[in-house]
Short mmCIF file of C-alpha atoms in Angstrom, two decimals:
data_model
loop_
_atom_site.label_atom_id
_atom_site.label_comp_id
_atom_site.label_asym_id
_atom_site.label_seq_id
_atom_site.Cartn_x
_atom_site.Cartn_y
_atom_site.Cartn_z
CA LEU U 1178 63.99 33.56 191.91
CA LEU U 1179 66.37 35.67 193.98
CA ASN U 1180 67.22 32.73 196.21
CA SER U 1181 68.33 30.53 193.31
CA LYS U 1182 71.91 31.30 192.30
CA GLU U 1183 71.52 28.94 189.36
CA ALA U 1184 68.46 30.83 188.08
CA LEU U 1185 70.17 34.20 188.51
CA ASP U 1186 73.29 32.91 186.73
CA ARG U 1187 71.10 31.78 183.83
CA TYR U 1188 69.36 35.16 183.67
CA ARG U 1189 72.74 36.95 183.76
CA GLN U 1190 73.95 34.71 180.93
CA LEU U 1191 70.90 35.56 178.81
CA ILE U 1192 71.39 39.28 179.45
CA CYS U 1193 75.09 39.15 178.55
CA GLU U 1194 74.35 37.20 175.36
CA ASP U 1195 71.78 39.83 174.42
CA LEU U 1196 74.22 42.66 175.20
CA ALA U 1197 77.04 41.08 173.19
CA ALA U 1198 75.59 42.34 169.93
CA GLN U 1199 75.09 45.88 171.20
CA VAL U 1200 77.90 46.71 173.63
CA GLU U 1201 81.68 46.47 173.32
CA GLN U 1202 83.04 43.26 174.82
CA SER U 1203 85.30 45.18 177.20
CA ARG U 1204 82.27 47.00 178.60
CA ILE U 1205 80.16 43.84 179.02
CA HIS U 1206 82.61 42.56 181.65
CA ARG U 1207 81.89 45.57 183.89
CA ILE U 1208 78.14 45.14 183.42
CA ARG U 1209 78.39 41.40 184.11
CA GLU U 1210 80.20 42.09 187.41
CA ASN U 1211 77.44 44.41 188.61
CA ILE U 1212 74.28 42.80 187.19
CA PHE U 1213 73.32 40.95 190.39
CA ALA U 1214 73.59 44.11 192.48
CA PHE U 1215 71.60 46.03 189.87
CA ILE U 1216 68.76 43.47 189.76
CA LYS U 1217 68.74 43.11 193.55
CA GLU U 1218 68.46 46.87 194.05
CA LEU U 1219 65.65 47.07 191.50
CA ILE U 1220 63.68 44.35 193.29
CA ILE U 1221 64.29 45.89 196.72
CA LEU U 1222 63.19 49.25 195.37
CA GLY U 1223 60.03 47.72 193.91
CA ALA U 1224 59.20 46.00 197.19
CA LYS U 1225 59.55 49.28 199.08
CA LEU U 1226 56.96 51.00 196.88
CA SER U 1227 54.13 49.48 198.92
CA GLN U 1228 55.28 51.41 202.01
CA PRO U 1229 54.34 55.15 202.16
CA LYS U 1230 57.60 56.33 203.75
CA ALA U 1231 59.67 54.27 201.33
CA PHE U 1232 57.71 55.68 198.40
CA ARG U 1233 58.90 59.17 199.36
CA ASP U 1234 62.47 57.90 199.19
CA PHE U 1235 61.94 56.21 195.81
CA PHE U 1236 63.84 58.75 193.72
CA LEU U 1237 66.70 59.04 196.21
CA ASP U 1238 67.02 55.26 196.30
CA LEU U 1239 66.80 55.05 192.53
CA ILE U 1240 69.84 57.28 192.12
CA GLY U 1241 71.68 56.36 195.32
CA GLU U 1242 71.28 52.59 195.19
CA VAL U 1243 70.34 51.49 191.67
CA TRP U 1244 72.34 53.96 189.58
CA THR U 1245 75.48 53.60 191.71
CA SER U 1246 75.23 49.78 191.82
CA LYS U 1247 75.50 49.53 188.06
CA GLY U 1248 79.15 50.53 188.00
CA GLU U 1249 80.80 52.85 185.51
CA ILE U 1250 78.53 52.42 182.51
CA THR U 1251 77.20 55.15 180.27
CA VAL U 1252 73.57 56.25 179.96
CA ILE U 1253 73.40 54.56 176.54
CA GLU U 1254 74.71 51.32 178.03
CA LEU U 1255 72.19 51.68 180.86
CA ARG U 1256 69.36 51.93 178.31
CA ILE U 1257 70.67 48.87 176.48
CA LEU U 1258 70.99 46.97 179.78
CA ILE U 1259 67.44 47.84 180.79
CA GLN U 1260 66.11 46.83 177.38
CA SER U 1261 67.97 43.54 177.76
CA LEU U 1262 66.45 43.03 181.23
CA LYS U 1263 63.03 43.31 179.60
CA THR U 1264 63.61 41.18 176.49
CA THR U 1265 65.40 38.31 178.23
CA PHE U 1266 63.02 37.92 181.16
CA ARG U 1267 60.21 36.06 179.33
CA PRO U 1268 62.57 33.44 177.84
CA PHE U 1269 64.20 33.11 181.26
CA LEU U 1270 60.83 32.42 182.93
CA GLU U 1271 59.88 29.87 180.28
CA VAL U 1272 62.86 27.74 181.33
CA LEU U 1273 61.67 27.79 184.95
CA LYS U 1274 58.71 25.43 184.69
CA THR U 1275 58.03 25.47 188.45
CA VAL U 1276 57.21 29.20 188.55
CA LYS U 1277 53.47 29.83 188.55
CA HIS U 1278 51.84 32.76 186.72
CA ARG U 1279 54.84 33.27 184.43
CA GLN U 1280 52.98 35.52 181.97
CA ARG U 1281 51.66 37.74 184.75
CA ILE U 1282 55.09 38.02 186.36
CA ALA U 1283 56.70 38.80 182.99
CA SER U 1284 54.11 41.49 182.26
CA PHE U 1285 54.63 43.08 185.66
CA TRP U 1286 58.44 42.95 185.26
CA ASP U 1287 58.22 44.64 181.86
CA LYS U 1288 56.06 47.48 183.20
CA PHE U 1289 58.21 47.89 186.31
CA ILE U 1290 61.49 47.99 184.37
CA SER U 1291 60.00 50.43 181.82
CA GLY U 1292 59.00 52.75 184.66
CA ILE U 1293 62.43 52.47 186.26
CA GLU U 1294 64.07 53.25 182.93
CA ASN U 1295 61.99 56.37 182.41
CA CYS U 1296 62.64 57.62 185.94
CA LEU U 1297 66.39 56.91 185.77
CA ILE U 1298 66.87 58.64 182.44
CA VAL U 1299 64.96 61.75 183.55
CA LEU U 1300 66.82 61.91 186.88
CA ILE U 1301 70.23 61.38 185.31
CA GLU U 1302 69.59 64.12 182.74
CA TYR U 1303 68.31 66.42 185.51
CA LEU U 1304 71.34 65.80 187.72
CA ARG U 1305 73.86 66.54 184.99
#
């Protein structure tokens, strides 16, 4: 999925459509500009979790890479963005008929993003 610009563009479009009802239009532009970096950092972070040394760096990477890649958005907008990442992923996968195990991937994505959300919110509140 990461190698297909067309697929990522479609996913970004679904996310932005979902955000349109919840976030000011002027703020969506900033989110739209940074969505690829945000998703990429999330996936890289998830891939690193299988390595013991990288797992130790998880929280540093979460703040240093993921939080900073999202641009200048508020914590509320971050929560809305993460919720949108979860709700738009299943419809996005349904369009991609060539992807095997779509339900399993969608379930894993939902759990992963929920965990990231919880960690980010706690860390951001702690760092304030």
